[in-house]
PDB file of C-alpha atoms in Angstrom:
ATOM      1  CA  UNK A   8      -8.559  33.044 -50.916  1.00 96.00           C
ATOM      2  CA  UNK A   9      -7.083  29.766 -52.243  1.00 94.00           C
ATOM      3  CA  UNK A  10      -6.433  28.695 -56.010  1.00 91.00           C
ATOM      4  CA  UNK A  11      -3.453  28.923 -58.857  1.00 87.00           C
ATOM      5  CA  UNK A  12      -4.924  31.953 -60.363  1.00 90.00           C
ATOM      6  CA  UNK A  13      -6.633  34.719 -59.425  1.00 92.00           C
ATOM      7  CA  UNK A  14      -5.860  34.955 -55.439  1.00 92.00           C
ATOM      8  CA  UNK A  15      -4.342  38.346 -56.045  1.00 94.00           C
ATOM      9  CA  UNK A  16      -7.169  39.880 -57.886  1.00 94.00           C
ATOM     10  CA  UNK A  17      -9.445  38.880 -55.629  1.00 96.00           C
ATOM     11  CA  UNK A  18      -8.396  39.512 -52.495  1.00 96.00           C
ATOM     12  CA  UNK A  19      -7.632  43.561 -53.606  1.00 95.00           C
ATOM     13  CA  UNK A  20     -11.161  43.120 -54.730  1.00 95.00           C
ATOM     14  CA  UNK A  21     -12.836  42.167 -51.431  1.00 97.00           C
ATOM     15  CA  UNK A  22     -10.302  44.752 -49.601  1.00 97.00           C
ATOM     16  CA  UNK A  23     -11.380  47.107 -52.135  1.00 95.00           C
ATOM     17  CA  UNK A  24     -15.127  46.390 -51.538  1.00 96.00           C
ATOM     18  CA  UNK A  25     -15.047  46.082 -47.731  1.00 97.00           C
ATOM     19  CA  UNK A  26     -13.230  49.385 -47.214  1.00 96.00           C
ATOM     20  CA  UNK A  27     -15.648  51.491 -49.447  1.00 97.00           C
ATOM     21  CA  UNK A  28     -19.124  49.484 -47.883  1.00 97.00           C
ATOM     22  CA  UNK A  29     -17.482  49.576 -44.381  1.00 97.00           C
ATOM     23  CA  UNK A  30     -15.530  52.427 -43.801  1.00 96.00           C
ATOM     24  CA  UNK A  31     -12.973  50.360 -41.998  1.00 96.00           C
ATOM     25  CA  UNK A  32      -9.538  50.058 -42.459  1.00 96.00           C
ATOM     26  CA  UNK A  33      -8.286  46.424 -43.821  1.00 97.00           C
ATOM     27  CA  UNK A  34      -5.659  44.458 -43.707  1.00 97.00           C
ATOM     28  CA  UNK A  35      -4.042  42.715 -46.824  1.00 97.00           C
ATOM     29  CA  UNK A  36      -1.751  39.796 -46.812  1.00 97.00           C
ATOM     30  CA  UNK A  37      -0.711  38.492 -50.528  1.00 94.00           C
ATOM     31  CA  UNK A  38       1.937  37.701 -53.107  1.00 91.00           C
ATOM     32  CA  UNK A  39       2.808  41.002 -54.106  1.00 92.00           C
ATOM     33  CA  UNK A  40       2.843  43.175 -50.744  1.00 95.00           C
ATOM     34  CA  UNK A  41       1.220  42.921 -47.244  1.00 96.00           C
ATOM     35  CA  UNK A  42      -0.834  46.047 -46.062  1.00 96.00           C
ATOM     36  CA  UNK A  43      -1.441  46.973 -42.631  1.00 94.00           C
ATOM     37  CA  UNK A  44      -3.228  49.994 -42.275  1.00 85.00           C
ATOM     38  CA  UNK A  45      -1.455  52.306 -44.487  1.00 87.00           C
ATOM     39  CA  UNK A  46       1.414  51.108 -44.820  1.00 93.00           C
ATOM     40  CA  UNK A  47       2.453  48.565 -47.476  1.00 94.00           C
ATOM     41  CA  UNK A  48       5.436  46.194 -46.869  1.00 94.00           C
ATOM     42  CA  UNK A  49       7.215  44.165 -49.555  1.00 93.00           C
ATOM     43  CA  UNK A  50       5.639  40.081 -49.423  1.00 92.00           C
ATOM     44  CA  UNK A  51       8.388  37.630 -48.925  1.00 88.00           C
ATOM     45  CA  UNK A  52       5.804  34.491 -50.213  1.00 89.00           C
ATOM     46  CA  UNK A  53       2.565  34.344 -50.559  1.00 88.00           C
ATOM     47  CA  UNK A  54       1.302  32.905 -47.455  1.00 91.00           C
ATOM     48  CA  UNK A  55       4.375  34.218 -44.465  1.00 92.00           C
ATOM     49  CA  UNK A  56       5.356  31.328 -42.041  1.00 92.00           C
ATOM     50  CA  UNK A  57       2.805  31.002 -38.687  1.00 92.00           C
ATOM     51  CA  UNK A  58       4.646  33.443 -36.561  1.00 94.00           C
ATOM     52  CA  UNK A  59       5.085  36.304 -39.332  1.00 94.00           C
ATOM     53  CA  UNK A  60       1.406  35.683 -39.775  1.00 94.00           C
ATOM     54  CA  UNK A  61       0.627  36.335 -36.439  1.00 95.00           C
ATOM     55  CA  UNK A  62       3.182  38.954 -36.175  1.00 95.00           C
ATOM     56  CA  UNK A  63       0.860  40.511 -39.499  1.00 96.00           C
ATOM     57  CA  UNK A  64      -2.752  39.756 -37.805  1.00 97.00           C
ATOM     58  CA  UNK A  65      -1.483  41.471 -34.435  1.00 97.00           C
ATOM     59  CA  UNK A  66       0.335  44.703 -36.111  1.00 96.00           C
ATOM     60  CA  UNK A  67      -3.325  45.248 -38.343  1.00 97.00           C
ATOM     61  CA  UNK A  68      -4.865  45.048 -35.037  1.00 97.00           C
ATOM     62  CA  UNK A  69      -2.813  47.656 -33.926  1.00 96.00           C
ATOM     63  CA  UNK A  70      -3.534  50.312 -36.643  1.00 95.00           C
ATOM     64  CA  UNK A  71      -7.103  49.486 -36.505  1.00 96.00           C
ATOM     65  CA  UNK A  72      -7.692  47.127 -39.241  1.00 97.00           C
ATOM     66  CA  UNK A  73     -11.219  45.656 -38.610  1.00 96.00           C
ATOM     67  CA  UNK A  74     -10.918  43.003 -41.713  1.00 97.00           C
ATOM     68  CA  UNK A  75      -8.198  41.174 -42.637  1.00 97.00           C
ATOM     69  CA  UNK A  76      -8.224  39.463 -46.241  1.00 98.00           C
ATOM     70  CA  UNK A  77      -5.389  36.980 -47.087  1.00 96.00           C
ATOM     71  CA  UNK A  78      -3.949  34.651 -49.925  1.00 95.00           C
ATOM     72  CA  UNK A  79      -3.542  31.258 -48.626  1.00 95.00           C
ATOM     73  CA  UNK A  80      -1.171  29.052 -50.700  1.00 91.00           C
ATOM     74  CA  UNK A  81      -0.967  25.452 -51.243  1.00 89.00           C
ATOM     75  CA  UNK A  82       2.331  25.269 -48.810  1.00 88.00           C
ATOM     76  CA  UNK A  83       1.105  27.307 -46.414  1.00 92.00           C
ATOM     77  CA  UNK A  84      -2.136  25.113 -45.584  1.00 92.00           C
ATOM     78  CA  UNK A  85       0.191  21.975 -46.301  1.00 90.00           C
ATOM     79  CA  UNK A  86       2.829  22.850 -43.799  1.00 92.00           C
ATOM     80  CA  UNK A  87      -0.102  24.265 -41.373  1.00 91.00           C
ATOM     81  CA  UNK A  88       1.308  28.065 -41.914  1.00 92.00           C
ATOM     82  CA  UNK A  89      -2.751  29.104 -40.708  1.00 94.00           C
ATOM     83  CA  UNK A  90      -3.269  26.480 -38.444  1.00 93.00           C
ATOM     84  CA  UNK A  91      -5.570  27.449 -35.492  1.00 92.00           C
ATOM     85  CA  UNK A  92      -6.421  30.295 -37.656  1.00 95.00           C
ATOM     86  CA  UNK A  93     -10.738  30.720 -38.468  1.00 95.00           C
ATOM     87  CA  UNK A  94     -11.869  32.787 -41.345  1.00 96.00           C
ATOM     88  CA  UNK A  95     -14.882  33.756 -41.822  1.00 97.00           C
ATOM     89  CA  UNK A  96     -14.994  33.283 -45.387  1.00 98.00           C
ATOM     90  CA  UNK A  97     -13.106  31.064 -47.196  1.00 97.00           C
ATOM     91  CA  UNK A  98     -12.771  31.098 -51.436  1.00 97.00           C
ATOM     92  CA  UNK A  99     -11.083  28.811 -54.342  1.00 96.00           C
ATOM     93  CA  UNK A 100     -10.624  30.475 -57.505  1.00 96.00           C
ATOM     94  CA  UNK A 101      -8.992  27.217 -59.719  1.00 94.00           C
ATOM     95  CA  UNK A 102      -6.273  25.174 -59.814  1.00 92.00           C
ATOM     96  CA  UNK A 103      -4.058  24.584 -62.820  1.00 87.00           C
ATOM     97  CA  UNK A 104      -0.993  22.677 -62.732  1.00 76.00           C
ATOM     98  CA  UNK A 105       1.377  24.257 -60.800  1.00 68.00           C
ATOM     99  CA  UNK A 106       3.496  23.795 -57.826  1.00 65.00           C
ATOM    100  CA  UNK A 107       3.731  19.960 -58.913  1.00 65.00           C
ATOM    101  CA  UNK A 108       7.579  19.843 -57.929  1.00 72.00           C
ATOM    102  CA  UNK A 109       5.871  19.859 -54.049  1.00 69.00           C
ATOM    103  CA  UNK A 110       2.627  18.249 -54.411  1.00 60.00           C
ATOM    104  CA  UNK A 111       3.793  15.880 -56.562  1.00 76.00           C
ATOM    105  CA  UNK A 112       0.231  15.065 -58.485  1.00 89.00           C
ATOM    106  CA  UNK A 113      -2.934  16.915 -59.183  1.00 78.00           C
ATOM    107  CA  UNK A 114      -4.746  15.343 -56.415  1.00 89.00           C
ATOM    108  CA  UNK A 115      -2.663  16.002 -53.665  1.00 90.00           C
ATOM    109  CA  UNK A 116      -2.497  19.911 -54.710  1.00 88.00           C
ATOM    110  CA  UNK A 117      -6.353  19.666 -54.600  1.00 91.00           C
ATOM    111  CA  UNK A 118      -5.866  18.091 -51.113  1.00 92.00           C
ATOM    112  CA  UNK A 119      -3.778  20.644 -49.820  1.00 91.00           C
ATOM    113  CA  UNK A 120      -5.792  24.095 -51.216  1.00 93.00           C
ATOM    114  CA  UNK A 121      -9.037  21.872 -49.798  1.00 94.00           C
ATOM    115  CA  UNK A 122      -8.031  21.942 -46.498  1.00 94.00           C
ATOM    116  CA  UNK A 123      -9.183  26.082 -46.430  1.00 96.00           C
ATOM    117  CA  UNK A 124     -12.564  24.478 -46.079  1.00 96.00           C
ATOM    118  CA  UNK A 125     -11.951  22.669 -42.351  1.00 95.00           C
ATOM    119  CA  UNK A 126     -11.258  26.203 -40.943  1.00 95.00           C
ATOM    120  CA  UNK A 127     -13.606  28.512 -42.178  1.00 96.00           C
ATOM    121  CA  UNK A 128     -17.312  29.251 -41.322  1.00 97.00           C
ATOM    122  CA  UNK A 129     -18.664  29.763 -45.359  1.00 98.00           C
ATOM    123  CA  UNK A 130     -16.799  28.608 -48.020  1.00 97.00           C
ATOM    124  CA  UNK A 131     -16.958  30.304 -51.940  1.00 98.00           C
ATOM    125  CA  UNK A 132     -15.948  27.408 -54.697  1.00 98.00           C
ATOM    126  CA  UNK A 133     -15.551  27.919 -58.334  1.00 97.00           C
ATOM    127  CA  UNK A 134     -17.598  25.421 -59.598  1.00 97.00           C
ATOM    128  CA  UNK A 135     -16.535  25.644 -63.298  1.00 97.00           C
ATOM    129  CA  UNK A 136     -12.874  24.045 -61.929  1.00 96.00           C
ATOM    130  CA  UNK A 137     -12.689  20.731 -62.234  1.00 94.00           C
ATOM    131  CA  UNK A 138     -11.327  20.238 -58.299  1.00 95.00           C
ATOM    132  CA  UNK A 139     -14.415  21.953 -56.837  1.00 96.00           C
ATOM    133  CA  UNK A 140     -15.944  18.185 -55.885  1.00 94.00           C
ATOM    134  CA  UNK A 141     -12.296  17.808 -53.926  1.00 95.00           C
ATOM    135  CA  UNK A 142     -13.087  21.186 -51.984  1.00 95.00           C
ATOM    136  CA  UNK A 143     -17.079  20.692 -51.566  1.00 96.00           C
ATOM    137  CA  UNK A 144     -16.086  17.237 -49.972  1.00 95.00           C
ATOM    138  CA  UNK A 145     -13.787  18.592 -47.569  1.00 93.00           C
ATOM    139  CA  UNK A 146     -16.034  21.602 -46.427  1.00 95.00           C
ATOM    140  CA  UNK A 147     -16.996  21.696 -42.774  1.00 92.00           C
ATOM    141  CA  UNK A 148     -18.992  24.521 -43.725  1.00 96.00           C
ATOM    142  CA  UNK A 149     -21.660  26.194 -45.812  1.00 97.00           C
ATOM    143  CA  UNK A 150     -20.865  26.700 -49.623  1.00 98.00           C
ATOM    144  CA  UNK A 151     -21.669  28.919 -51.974  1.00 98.00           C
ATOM    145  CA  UNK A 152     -20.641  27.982 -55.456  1.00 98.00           C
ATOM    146  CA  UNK A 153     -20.259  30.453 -58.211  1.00 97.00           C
ATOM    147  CA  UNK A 154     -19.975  30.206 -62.518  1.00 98.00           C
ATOM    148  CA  UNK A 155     -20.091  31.297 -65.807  1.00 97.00           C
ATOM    149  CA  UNK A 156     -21.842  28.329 -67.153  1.00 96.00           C
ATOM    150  CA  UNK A 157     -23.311  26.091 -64.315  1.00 96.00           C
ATOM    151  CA  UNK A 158     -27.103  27.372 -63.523  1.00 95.00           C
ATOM    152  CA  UNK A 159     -26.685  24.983 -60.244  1.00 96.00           C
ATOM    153  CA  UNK A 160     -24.352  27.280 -58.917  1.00 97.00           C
ATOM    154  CA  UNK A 161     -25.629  29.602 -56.274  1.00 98.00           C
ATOM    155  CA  UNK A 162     -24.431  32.723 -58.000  1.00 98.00           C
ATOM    156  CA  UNK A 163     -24.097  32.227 -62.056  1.00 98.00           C
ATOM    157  CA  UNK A 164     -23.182  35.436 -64.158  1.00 97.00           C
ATOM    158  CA  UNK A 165     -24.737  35.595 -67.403  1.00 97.00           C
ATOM    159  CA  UNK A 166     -24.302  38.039 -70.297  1.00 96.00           C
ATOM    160  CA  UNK A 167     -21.799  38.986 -69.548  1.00 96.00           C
ATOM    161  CA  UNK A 168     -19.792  42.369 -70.666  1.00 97.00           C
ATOM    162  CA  UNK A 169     -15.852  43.594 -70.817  1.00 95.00           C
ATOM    163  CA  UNK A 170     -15.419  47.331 -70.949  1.00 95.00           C
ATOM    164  CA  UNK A 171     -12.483  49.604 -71.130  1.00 95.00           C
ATOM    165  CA  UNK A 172     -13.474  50.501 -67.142  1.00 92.00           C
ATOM    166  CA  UNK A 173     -15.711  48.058 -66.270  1.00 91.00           C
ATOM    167  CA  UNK A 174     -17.623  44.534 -66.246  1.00 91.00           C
ATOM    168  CA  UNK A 175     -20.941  43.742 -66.292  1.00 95.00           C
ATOM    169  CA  UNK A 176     -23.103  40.841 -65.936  1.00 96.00           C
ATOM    170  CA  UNK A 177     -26.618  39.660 -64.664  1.00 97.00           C
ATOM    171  CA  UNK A 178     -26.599  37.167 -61.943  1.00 96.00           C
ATOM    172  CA  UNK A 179     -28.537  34.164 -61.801  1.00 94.00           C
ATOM    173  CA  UNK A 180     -29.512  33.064 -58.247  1.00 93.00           C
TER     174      UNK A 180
END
C-alpha cells in the first residue's frame, strides 16, 4: 500500500481481513511496528532498507506467515528499497503534499509512489486523488479503481454511514 495517508489503516485492515477469511498467519510491515507471526517489533521507517526487508519476508516465512502486507513509501520505491520484489496486489490511497524536501515537486512524488504499479500483478487506485492518472499510466497491470463520488470507478461506495463501531455503505459496481 502506497499514498500520504491512510497506508497504516489499510494495511491492518487487509491483515485484519486476510487472517479472519484465511486462517493464516500474516505478516505486517508498516510505520508503526513490523509483525511477524506473533511477535511485533518496533518499525525503524516505514518501508526498512532492501536487506532488512528481506531479512523481514524470510523471518515471516519462518513462523509461517502465508501473506505478507506492507507499506511502501515514496523513498523506498525511489531508492529501489523493493526492487525485484512482486506483489500481488498493489494499492494508492492519496497523495498530499508531503515529503517535498526529497521529491522536490508534486510530480515527481507522484512518480515515485507510481512506480508500485511496474511490480505488481493488480493494482487498487483511489480515483478521487488527483494523481490517480500518474499511477493508471504507469500500471503494468490490471486496475481496479475505487470512490466516493466517481460512478466510473470499479467499486464506488454510496450512502454511506459512520457509527460508533462501524461503517456502512452500498457499493456500486
Amino acid at each position: 500500500v502506497t499514498g500520504t495517508n491512510g497506508k497504516t489503516t489499510t494495511t491492518n485492515l487487509v491483515k485484519s481481513i486476510l487472517e479472519q477469511v484465511t486462517g493464516e498467519l500474516v505478516g505486517l510491515i508498516g510505520t508503526n511496528k513490523n509483525v511477524i507471526g506473533d511477535i511485533e517489533e518496533e518499525a525503524e521507517r516505514t518501508t526498512p532498507d532492501s536487506i532488512e526487508l528481506q531479512s523481514l519476508f524470510a523471518r515471516m516465512v519462518e513462523r509461517g506467515c502465508k501473506y505478507a502486507v506492507m507499506e511502501v513509501s515514496s523513498h523506498a520505491l525511489y531508492l529501489d528499497r523493493t526492487a525485484g520484489i512482486s506483489f500481488n496486489v498493489g494499492a494508492f490511497t492519496n497523495l498530499t503534499e508531503d515529503h517535498l524536501d526529497f521529491h522536490k515537486t508534486m510530480e515527481a512524488y507522484a512518480e515515485a509512489k507510481s512506480r508500485l504499479f511496474k511490480a505488481c500483478r493488480v493494482g487498487v487506485i483511489n480515483l478521487d486523488d488527483g494523481h490517480a492518472c500518474t499511477m493508471k499510466k504507469a500500471a503494468e497491470c490490471p486496475i481496479l479503481t475505487f470512490s466516493t463520488t466517481k460512478n466510473e470507478a470499479t467499486f464506488t461506495a454510496k450512502d454511506i454511514r459512520l457509527g460508533a463501531d462501524d461503517v456502512s455503505f452500498r457499493i456500486l459496481t
